[in-house]
Amino acid sequence: MVSLRFLLCFLFVSNVYATIVSHDGRAITIDGHRRVLLSGSIHYPRSTPEMWPDLIKKSKEGGLDAIETYVFWNAHEPTRRQYDFSGKLDLIRFLKTIQDEGLYGVLRIGPYACAEWNYGGFPVWLHNMPGMVFRTTNKAFMDEMQNFTTMIVDMVKKENLFASQGGPIILAQIENEYGNVMGPYGESGKAYIKWCANMAQSLDVGVPWIMCQQNDAPQPMLNTCNGFYCDNFVPNNPNTPKMWTENWTGWFKQWGGKNPHRTTEDVAFSVARFFQRGGTFNNYYMYHGGTNFDRTAGGPYITTSYDYDAPLDEYGNLNQPKYGHLKQLHDVLHSMERTLTYGNISTIDFGNSASATIYKTEEGSSCFFGNGNEKSDATISFQGESYVVPAWSVTILPDCKNEAYNTAKITTQTSMMVKKPNEAEDTPSTLKWSWRPENMDNFLLKGKGESTQTQLFDQKVVTNDQSDYLWYMTTVKFKKRDPFLGKNMSLRVNSTAHVLHAFVNGKHIGSQHAENDKFNYVFEKDVKFKSGRNVIALLSITVGLANYGAFFESKPAGITGPIFITGRNGDETIVKDLSAHKWSYKTGLIGFESQLFRTESMSKWSVESVPFNRTMTWYKTTFKSPLGNDPVVVDLMGLGKGTAWVLQSNMLRYHVPRSFLNAEGDNTLVLFEEMGGNPSLVSFQTTRVGSVCANVYEKNIIELSCDRKSISAIKFASFGNPDGNCGSFVKGTCESSNNTVDILTQECVGKEKCSIDVSTEKFGAPDCTGAARRLAVEAIC
């Protein structure tokens, strides 16, 4: 028998493991201590479970306190009341990996995510429910949203993962960026946000709820900021902390667009400026962007790569110098945590966008010197000392005397990534291909589908987002003496398909690819119809559904018409409207249904006369897994538009996680090419650090690292006033007396990393006539 005294003691001890999270006007408070919190977004479905421990470990080593993630409704509930939390959708495993690394979690349930994710994270079946309108006081929507949100909360509670239960999650989010699009919803939008707040509070998670970009967030919701700069953000309640849920480290990439880039200096400036002006929680969006596997990329036209120019690149490599420069900033901010969260704040305006902010406690003071002028440096006189603050930068002095960090002065290496051929293959550039055509006879010649209606439907309604492909087919009969025949005839289609392929009587008459943001267009081609039966087959293709904006769910996709046949004879024009014709629908393609991408598929493939530049064609090859453990890349050079599978699943481009591959034996790559391409140019490669560079002023310490590879040589080194950039350094007009290359060769070559004290004691004193002396170095990995 257990005594009552022992039972009470046991209950008391168990309660110790709960973490109390609260907040006030200065900061998030965890177990009674105000915190400076640095967080980073990593979306678990954009990587694989095998990658999570390394990504989260690197995040911690980079100075983060927390990991933030969205929960994607359409991924977890692809069919109503049928759930999937397997593989890379294992939310609980991801949260426990965060916990294992000793980091906090921020759970953005939403369940609207945006995130450049297909349909913003909403399942398309939701749109197809009767009377459905998203994100407003629509009972059907609110019932489904509450059901999913409650299910996620219950799952997390069951595993004791909220901080109130001793778990890592310190914050949860309901809705997302609704304030940006709220206007068109009117009073219903305001009522909806109040309902969201009440519903979230009723779930009793024991940690604060946040709403980003929601200036009228009802109490006790915490409203937060998203953007490139949030230093001027003011919470709607003076008793809540200044929080930044999305600091955009770069941007997403769209097909045909440039690789987005945000400079390291600017990201660091935005963070330092935010904390200078009272911020206490900063989350990088993204810290690791990852890859849009399967059909998850939204948009439309958002690429499979979601690298986002983040501190950890698409493959999980350190994106240097961004990763290292921000790590140094995090270390400095953490060293000042008590002063920043408890100190009295005073400011000095020096004019011309220069200012000083002083945080003071009884123990001491910490200072930020900010220069918001984009072109000119600022000289700040403070307590008898003079400080030069470069343009568009912030200098941090933890003791208000000595500069510990400046956002514009990078002392971290730059890593130059290279791609290497697949050394496991004897001839990696000549993969052996087999092929087969996509079988379209039933559609092109018979117009035979799965269902028939006398109207044109939005593609989402028919496919339920189970496929990117939808056939619209109809039959038109002409009598021999029909006034249409013999005239100049054309087929005109009013379309919102992202890509449209049109066929008449089995012949391809043309295709059209919608320009980005111009998804309403007219496709028109001349056609020769015959007397008797004519089959019109239109293949509509989506490339990611809209994911942002008011009422975005109602944006049409596919062919909603009208569709006309026109005949012209001189000034006479005859128009035949086919919109209310009998239309037959077929979702998907035969090759997808037959699962030609499966290695055990019994379908026949030909190795003879493999065709190039042929539309609607399947290709297959085998390859060896690249040696080593560097991330694997498939280079799809020469291809147009389509889909790729490795080992029968996980449609992808670019990044091939090693967990997809057989380390021993052959792997299978299957391609479906829509537009026509040349698969002979496809190859598998690995990506790794090829060289590292630094350009650092004296009195700093620079660390060179080849990311678990040895430094093999010093390509360039100069201490003095060298010129140029990484990969193209040249010596300047002054040079140290000692041989810089020899010194660095001795200290670094053969090692995975080395630290160099940039000083005249080490390299000698070059006569640079008063100019600041620098070390420029490039090392080969």
PDB file of C-alpha atoms in Angstrom, residues 543-762:
ATOM      1  CA  VAL A 543       1.580  23.492 -61.584  1.00  0.00           C
ATOM      2  CA  GLY A 544       0.745  24.144 -57.948  1.00  0.00           C
ATOM      3  CA  LEU A 545      -2.499  25.688 -56.746  1.00  0.00           C
ATOM      4  CA  ALA A 546      -2.820  29.263 -55.484  1.00  0.00           C
ATOM      5  CA  ASN A 547      -1.760  29.597 -51.847  1.00  0.00           C
ATOM      6  CA  TYR A 548      -2.331  33.251 -50.896  1.00  0.00           C
ATOM      7  CA  GLY A 549      -4.881  36.045 -50.964  1.00  0.00           C
ATOM      8  CA  ALA A 550      -8.474  36.689 -49.934  1.00  0.00           C
ATOM      9  CA  PHE A 551     -10.771  33.907 -51.194  1.00  0.00           C
ATOM     10  CA  PHE A 552      -7.798  32.292 -52.947  1.00  0.00           C
ATOM     11  CA  GLU A 553      -9.586  28.942 -52.796  1.00  0.00           C
ATOM     12  CA  SER A 554     -12.083  30.175 -55.388  1.00  0.00           C
ATOM     13  CA  LYS A 555      -9.466  31.021 -58.013  1.00  0.00           C
ATOM     14  CA  PRO A 556     -10.323  28.763 -60.946  1.00  0.00           C
ATOM     15  CA  ALA A 557      -8.015  26.117 -62.332  1.00  0.00           C
ATOM     16  CA  GLY A 558      -8.482  24.139 -65.498  1.00  0.00           C
ATOM     17  CA  ILE A 559     -10.879  24.905 -68.329  1.00  0.00           C
ATOM     18  CA  THR A 560     -13.995  26.733 -67.211  1.00  0.00           C
ATOM     19  CA  GLY A 561     -14.774  28.040 -70.690  1.00  0.00           C
ATOM     20  CA  PRO A 562     -16.463  29.141 -72.751  1.00  0.00           C
ATOM     21  CA  ILE A 563     -15.216  26.997 -75.662  1.00  0.00           C
ATOM     22  CA  PHE A 564     -16.136  27.811 -79.256  1.00  0.00           C
ATOM     23  CA  ILE A 565     -15.692  26.497 -82.747  1.00  0.00           C
ATOM     24  CA  THR A 566     -15.659  29.387 -85.201  1.00  0.00           C
ATOM     25  CA  GLY A 567     -15.983  29.308 -88.931  1.00  0.00           C
ATOM     26  CA  ARG A 568     -15.155  32.242 -91.184  1.00  0.00           C
ATOM     27  CA  ASN A 569     -16.015  32.843 -94.813  1.00  0.00           C
ATOM     28  CA  GLY A 570     -15.198  36.363 -95.891  1.00  0.00           C
ATOM     29  CA  ASP A 571     -17.129  38.699 -93.610  1.00  0.00           C
ATOM     30  CA  GLU A 572     -19.346  35.919 -92.355  1.00  0.00           C
ATOM     31  CA  THR A 573     -18.474  34.288 -88.982  1.00  0.00           C
ATOM     32  CA  ILE A 574     -20.382  31.370 -87.518  1.00  0.00           C
ATOM     33  CA  VAL A 575     -19.819  30.492 -83.844  1.00  0.00           C
ATOM     34  CA  LYS A 576     -20.714  27.193 -82.190  1.00  0.00           C
ATOM     35  CA  ASP A 577     -20.591  27.248 -78.367  1.00  0.00           C
ATOM     36  CA  LEU A 578     -19.484  23.906 -76.936  1.00  0.00           C
ATOM     37  CA  SER A 579     -19.626  24.948 -73.261  1.00  0.00           C
ATOM     38  CA  ALA A 580     -22.891  23.099 -72.561  1.00  0.00           C
ATOM     39  CA  HIS A 581     -21.923  20.128 -74.708  1.00  0.00           C
ATOM     40  CA  LYS A 582     -21.630  16.702 -73.191  1.00  0.00           C
ATOM     41  CA  TRP A 583     -18.102  16.698 -71.706  1.00  0.00           C
ATOM     42  CA  SER A 584     -16.317  13.582 -70.576  1.00  0.00           C
ATOM     43  CA  TYR A 585     -13.718  13.838 -67.780  1.00  0.00           C
ATOM     44  CA  LYS A 586     -10.716  11.726 -66.917  1.00  0.00           C
ATOM     45  CA  THR A 587      -8.392  12.469 -63.986  1.00  0.00           C
ATOM     46  CA  GLY A 588      -4.712  11.643 -64.379  1.00  0.00           C
ATOM     47  CA  LEU A 589      -2.706   9.776 -66.988  1.00  0.00           C
ATOM     48  CA  ILE A 590      -2.527   6.059 -67.752  1.00  0.00           C
ATOM     49  CA  GLY A 591       1.183   5.856 -66.898  1.00  0.00           C
ATOM     50  CA  PHE A 592       0.519   7.234 -63.438  1.00  0.00           C
ATOM     51  CA  GLU A 593      -2.375   4.824 -62.902  1.00  0.00           C
ATOM     52  CA  SER A 594      -0.225   1.917 -64.107  1.00  0.00           C
ATOM     53  CA  GLN A 595       2.524   3.125 -61.763  1.00  0.00           C
ATOM     54  CA  LEU A 596       5.231   2.976 -64.380  1.00  0.00           C
ATOM     55  CA  PHE A 597       7.529   4.519 -61.785  1.00  0.00           C
ATOM     56  CA  ARG A 598       7.483   1.351 -59.668  1.00  0.00           C
ATOM     57  CA  THR A 599      10.559  -0.841 -60.011  1.00  0.00           C
ATOM     58  CA  GLU A 600       8.417  -3.985 -60.116  1.00  0.00           C
ATOM     59  CA  SER A 601       6.173  -2.640 -62.869  1.00  0.00           C
ATOM     60  CA  MET A 602       5.592  -5.320 -65.534  1.00  0.00           C
ATOM     61  CA  SER A 603       5.044  -2.787 -68.322  1.00  0.00           C
ATOM     62  CA  LYS A 604       7.183  -3.193 -71.406  1.00  0.00           C
ATOM     63  CA  TRP A 605       9.938  -0.672 -72.015  1.00  0.00           C
ATOM     64  CA  SER A 606      11.931  -0.377 -75.225  1.00  0.00           C
ATOM     65  CA  VAL A 607      15.687   0.145 -75.388  1.00  0.00           C
ATOM     66  CA  GLU A 608      15.627   0.621 -79.174  1.00  0.00           C
ATOM     67  CA  SER A 609      15.806   4.064 -80.768  1.00  0.00           C
ATOM     68  CA  VAL A 610      15.225   6.050 -77.599  1.00  0.00           C
ATOM     69  CA  PRO A 611      13.507   9.220 -78.873  1.00  0.00           C
ATOM     70  CA  PHE A 612      14.468  12.758 -77.910  1.00  0.00           C
ATOM     71  CA  ASN A 613      12.240  15.836 -77.925  1.00  0.00           C
ATOM     72  CA  ARG A 614       9.135  13.672 -77.901  1.00  0.00           C
ATOM     73  CA  THR A 615       6.121  14.857 -75.924  1.00  0.00           C
ATOM     74  CA  MET A 616       4.264  12.748 -73.348  1.00  0.00           C
ATOM     75  CA  THR A 617       7.035  10.168 -73.028  1.00  0.00           C
ATOM     76  CA  TRP A 618       8.319   7.957 -70.198  1.00  0.00           C
ATOM     77  CA  TYR A 619      12.017   7.240 -69.670  1.00  0.00           C
ATOM     78  CA  LYS A 620      13.747   4.848 -67.279  1.00  0.00           C
ATOM     79  CA  THR A 621      17.352   4.187 -66.266  1.00  0.00           C
ATOM     80  CA  THR A 622      19.398   2.720 -63.409  1.00  0.00           C
ATOM     81  CA  PHE A 623      22.320   4.254 -61.556  1.00  0.00           C
ATOM     82  CA  LYS A 624      24.639   3.549 -58.661  1.00  0.00           C
ATOM     83  CA  SER A 625      24.329   5.542 -55.434  1.00  0.00           C
ATOM     84  CA  PRO A 626      27.134   8.149 -55.333  1.00  0.00           C
ATOM     85  CA  LEU A 627      30.009   7.275 -53.032  1.00  0.00           C
ATOM     86  CA  GLY A 628      30.492   8.990 -49.671  1.00  0.00           C
ATOM     87  CA  ASN A 629      27.920  10.885 -47.644  1.00  0.00           C
ATOM     88  CA  ASP A 630      27.728  14.225 -49.466  1.00  0.00           C
ATOM     89  CA  PRO A 631      24.192  15.291 -50.496  1.00  0.00           C
ATOM     90  CA  VAL A 632      23.038  13.893 -53.842  1.00  0.00           C
ATOM     91  CA  VAL A 633      21.712  16.023 -56.701  1.00  0.00           C
ATOM     92  CA  VAL A 634      19.997  14.926 -59.900  1.00  0.00           C
ATOM     93  CA  ASP A 635      20.810  17.311 -62.737  1.00  0.00           C
ATOM     94  CA  LEU A 636      17.864  17.235 -65.140  1.00  0.00           C
ATOM     95  CA  MET A 637      19.629  19.191 -67.840  1.00  0.00           C
ATOM     96  CA  GLY A 638      17.967  18.863 -71.220  1.00  0.00           C
ATOM     97  CA  LEU A 639      14.452  18.181 -69.945  1.00  0.00           C
ATOM     98  CA  GLY A 640      11.377  20.347 -70.310  1.00  0.00           C
ATOM     99  CA  LYS A 641       8.484  19.818 -67.886  1.00  0.00           C
ATOM    100  CA  GLY A 642       7.481  16.685 -66.064  1.00  0.00           C
ATOM    101  CA  THR A 643       8.041  14.499 -63.047  1.00  0.00           C
ATOM    102  CA  ALA A 644      10.867  12.363 -61.669  1.00  0.00           C
ATOM    103  CA  TRP A 645      10.863   9.366 -59.343  1.00  0.00           C
ATOM    104  CA  VAL A 646      13.753   7.674 -57.578  1.00  0.00           C
ATOM    105  CA  LEU A 647      13.006   4.187 -56.284  1.00  0.00           C
ATOM    106  CA  GLN A 648       9.324   4.422 -57.241  1.00  0.00           C
ATOM    107  CA  SER A 649       8.296   7.266 -54.978  1.00  0.00           C
ATOM    108  CA  ASN A 650       8.879  10.843 -53.956  1.00  0.00           C
ATOM    109  CA  MET A 651       8.600  12.977 -57.029  1.00  0.00           C
ATOM    110  CA  LEU A 652      11.415  15.474 -56.993  1.00  0.00           C
ATOM    111  CA  ARG A 653      13.868  17.691 -58.732  1.00  0.00           C
ATOM    112  CA  TYR A 654      17.313  18.700 -57.562  1.00  0.00           C
ATOM    113  CA  HIS A 655      17.824  17.131 -54.123  1.00  0.00           C
ATOM    114  CA  VAL A 656      17.741  13.339 -53.727  1.00  0.00           C
ATOM    115  CA  PRO A 657      17.995  12.494 -49.998  1.00  0.00           C
ATOM    116  CA  ARG A 658      20.239   9.502 -49.453  1.00  0.00           C
ATOM    117  CA  SER A 659      17.404   7.769 -47.609  1.00  0.00           C
ATOM    118  CA  PHE A 660      15.737   7.436 -51.044  1.00  0.00           C
ATOM    119  CA  LEU A 661      18.674   5.413 -52.365  1.00  0.00           C
ATOM    120  CA  ASN A 662      20.004   1.880 -52.129  1.00  0.00           C
ATOM    121  CA  ALA A 663      23.588   2.261 -50.970  1.00  0.00           C
ATOM    122  CA  GLU A 664      24.381  -1.109 -52.576  1.00  0.00           C
ATOM    123  CA  GLY A 665      23.165  -2.200 -55.999  1.00  0.00           C
ATOM    124  CA  ASP A 666      21.167  -0.319 -58.600  1.00  0.00           C
ATOM    125  CA  ASN A 667      18.699   2.505 -58.157  1.00  0.00           C
ATOM    126  CA  THR A 668      15.947   3.332 -60.619  1.00  0.00           C
ATOM    127  CA  LEU A 669      15.158   6.765 -62.013  1.00  0.00           C
ATOM    128  CA  VAL A 670      11.905   7.178 -63.931  1.00  0.00           C
ATOM    129  CA  LEU A 671      11.029  10.360 -65.795  1.00  0.00           C
ATOM    130  CA  PHE A 672       7.803  11.524 -67.368  1.00  0.00           C
ATOM    131  CA  GLU A 673       8.447  14.257 -69.922  1.00  0.00           C
ATOM    132  CA  GLU A 674       5.475  16.324 -71.134  1.00  0.00           C
ATOM    133  CA  MET A 675       6.970  18.918 -73.436  1.00  0.00           C
ATOM    134  CA  GLY A 676       9.841  17.031 -75.063  1.00  0.00           C
ATOM    135  CA  GLY A 677      13.423  16.797 -73.830  1.00  0.00           C
ATOM    136  CA  ASN A 678      16.746  14.976 -74.024  1.00  0.00           C
ATOM    137  CA  PRO A 679      17.316  12.579 -71.105  1.00  0.00           C
ATOM    138  CA  SER A 680      20.843  11.731 -72.287  1.00  0.00           C
ATOM    139  CA  LEU A 681      22.032  14.893 -70.522  1.00  0.00           C
ATOM    140  CA  VAL A 682      20.679  13.824 -67.102  1.00  0.00           C
ATOM    141  CA  SER A 683      23.281  12.949 -64.463  1.00  0.00           C
ATOM    142  CA  PHE A 684      23.674  12.338 -60.748  1.00  0.00           C
ATOM    143  CA  GLN A 685      26.140  14.419 -58.766  1.00  0.00           C
ATOM    144  CA  THR A 686      27.090  15.248 -55.206  1.00  0.00           C
ATOM    145  CA  THR A 687      27.376  18.718 -53.730  1.00  0.00           C
ATOM    146  CA  ARG A 688      30.052  19.733 -51.246  1.00  0.00           C
ATOM    147  CA  VAL A 689      32.303  22.587 -50.166  1.00  0.00           C
ATOM    148  CA  GLY A 690      34.919  23.084 -52.885  1.00  0.00           C
ATOM    149  CA  SER A 691      36.826  25.988 -51.378  1.00  0.00           C
ATOM    150  CA  VAL A 692      36.559  28.418 -48.493  1.00  0.00           C
ATOM    151  CA  CYS A 693      37.533  32.065 -48.410  1.00  0.00           C
ATOM    152  CA  ALA A 694      37.919  34.857 -45.902  1.00  0.00           C
ATOM    153  CA  ASN A 695      38.740  38.547 -46.060  1.00  0.00           C
ATOM    154  CA  VAL A 696      39.216  39.706 -42.481  1.00  0.00           C
ATOM    155  CA  TYR A 697      40.678  42.778 -40.781  1.00  0.00           C
ATOM    156  CA  GLU A 698      43.476  42.306 -38.255  1.00  0.00           C
ATOM    157  CA  LYS A 699      42.712  41.787 -34.568  1.00  0.00           C
ATOM    158  CA  ASN A 700      40.139  39.144 -35.513  1.00  0.00           C
ATOM    159  CA  ILE A 701      40.251  35.370 -35.445  1.00  0.00           C
ATOM    160  CA  ILE A 702      39.077  33.536 -38.537  1.00  0.00           C
ATOM    161  CA  GLU A 703      38.186  29.854 -38.594  1.00  0.00           C
ATOM    162  CA  LEU A 704      38.436  27.931 -41.867  1.00  0.00           C
ATOM    163  CA  SER A 705      36.480  24.687 -42.147  1.00  0.00           C
ATOM    164  CA  CYS A 706      35.780  22.319 -45.036  1.00  0.00           C
ATOM    165  CA  ASP A 707      32.683  20.843 -43.341  1.00  0.00           C
ATOM    166  CA  ARG A 708      34.122  17.485 -42.277  1.00  0.00           C
ATOM    167  CA  LYS A 709      36.586  17.346 -45.190  1.00  0.00           C
ATOM    168  CA  SER A 710      40.296  18.140 -44.958  1.00  0.00           C
ATOM    169  CA  ILE A 711      41.844  21.354 -46.258  1.00  0.00           C
ATOM    170  CA  SER A 712      44.068  20.202 -49.136  1.00  0.00           C
ATOM    171  CA  ALA A 713      45.848  23.395 -50.203  1.00  0.00           C
ATOM    172  CA  ILE A 714      46.089  27.174 -49.774  1.00  0.00           C
ATOM    173  CA  LYS A 715      45.319  28.666 -53.180  1.00  0.00           C
ATOM    174  CA  PHE A 716      45.813  32.321 -52.169  1.00  0.00           C
ATOM    175  CA  ALA A 717      46.851  34.211 -49.047  1.00  0.00           C
ATOM    176  CA  SER A 718      47.892  37.807 -48.502  1.00  0.00           C
ATOM    177  CA  PHE A 719      48.157  39.997 -45.419  1.00  0.00           C
ATOM    178  CA  GLY A 720      48.172  43.692 -46.233  1.00  0.00           C
ATOM    179  CA  ASN A 721      45.653  45.362 -48.518  1.00  0.00           C
ATOM    180  CA  PRO A 722      44.585  42.579 -50.921  1.00  0.00           C
ATOM    181  CA  ASP A 723      41.857  43.241 -53.472  1.00  0.00           C
ATOM    182  CA  GLY A 724      39.107  41.219 -55.155  1.00  0.00           C
ATOM    183  CA  ASN A 725      36.517  38.753 -53.979  1.00  0.00           C
ATOM    184  CA  CYS A 726      36.344  35.096 -53.065  1.00  0.00           C
ATOM    185  CA  GLY A 727      37.674  33.120 -56.003  1.00  0.00           C
ATOM    186  CA  SER A 728      39.419  36.139 -57.536  1.00  0.00           C
ATOM    187  CA  PHE A 729      41.663  37.628 -54.824  1.00  0.00           C
ATOM    188  CA  VAL A 730      44.806  39.522 -55.921  1.00  0.00           C
ATOM    189  CA  LYS A 731      47.635  41.065 -53.916  1.00  0.00           C
ATOM    190  CA  GLY A 732      47.473  44.751 -53.158  1.00  0.00           C
ATOM    191  CA  THR A 733      50.166  47.430 -52.917  1.00  0.00           C
ATOM    192  CA  CYS A 734      51.479  46.308 -49.543  1.00  0.00           C
ATOM    193  CA  GLU A 735      52.328  42.832 -48.304  1.00  0.00           C
ATOM    194  CA  SER A 736      53.491  41.321 -45.007  1.00  0.00           C
ATOM    195  CA  SER A 737      57.159  40.428 -44.581  1.00  0.00           C
ATOM    196  CA  ASN A 738      56.456  36.776 -43.734  1.00  0.00           C
ATOM    197  CA  ASN A 739      55.269  34.255 -46.345  1.00  0.00           C
ATOM    198  CA  THR A 740      51.546  34.142 -45.687  1.00  0.00           C
ATOM    199  CA  VAL A 741      50.895  31.095 -47.871  1.00  0.00           C
ATOM    200  CA  ASP A 742      53.565  29.062 -46.060  1.00  0.00           C
ATOM    201  CA  ILE A 743      52.210  30.026 -42.624  1.00  0.00           C
ATOM    202  CA  LEU A 744      48.663  29.015 -43.518  1.00  0.00           C
ATOM    203  CA  THR A 745      49.790  25.851 -45.269  1.00  0.00           C
ATOM    204  CA  GLN A 746      51.556  24.751 -42.107  1.00  0.00           C
ATOM    205  CA  GLU A 747      48.611  25.612 -39.857  1.00  0.00           C
ATOM    206  CA  CYS A 748      45.687  24.422 -41.998  1.00  0.00           C
ATOM    207  CA  VAL A 749      46.522  21.887 -44.699  1.00  0.00           C
ATOM    208  CA  GLY A 750      45.518  18.341 -43.736  1.00  0.00           C
ATOM    209  CA  LYS A 751      43.091  19.558 -41.057  1.00  0.00           C
ATOM    210  CA  GLU A 752      39.291  19.755 -41.167  1.00  0.00           C
ATOM    211  CA  LYS A 753      39.402  23.196 -39.559  1.00  0.00           C
ATOM    212  CA  CYS A 754      41.964  25.719 -38.377  1.00  0.00           C
ATOM    213  CA  SER A 755      41.830  29.015 -36.486  1.00  0.00           C
ATOM    214  CA  ILE A 756      44.007  31.938 -37.502  1.00  0.00           C
ATOM    215  CA  ASP A 757      44.812  34.971 -35.363  1.00  0.00           C
ATOM    216  CA  VAL A 758      44.979  37.807 -37.885  1.00  0.00           C
ATOM    217  CA  SER A 759      47.845  39.820 -36.427  1.00  0.00           C
ATOM    218  CA  THR A 760      51.199  41.358 -37.267  1.00  0.00           C
ATOM    219  CA  GLU A 761      52.797  39.049 -34.709  1.00  0.00           C
ATOM    220  CA  LYS A 762      51.892  36.100 -36.911  1.00  0.00           C
TER     221      LYS A 762
END
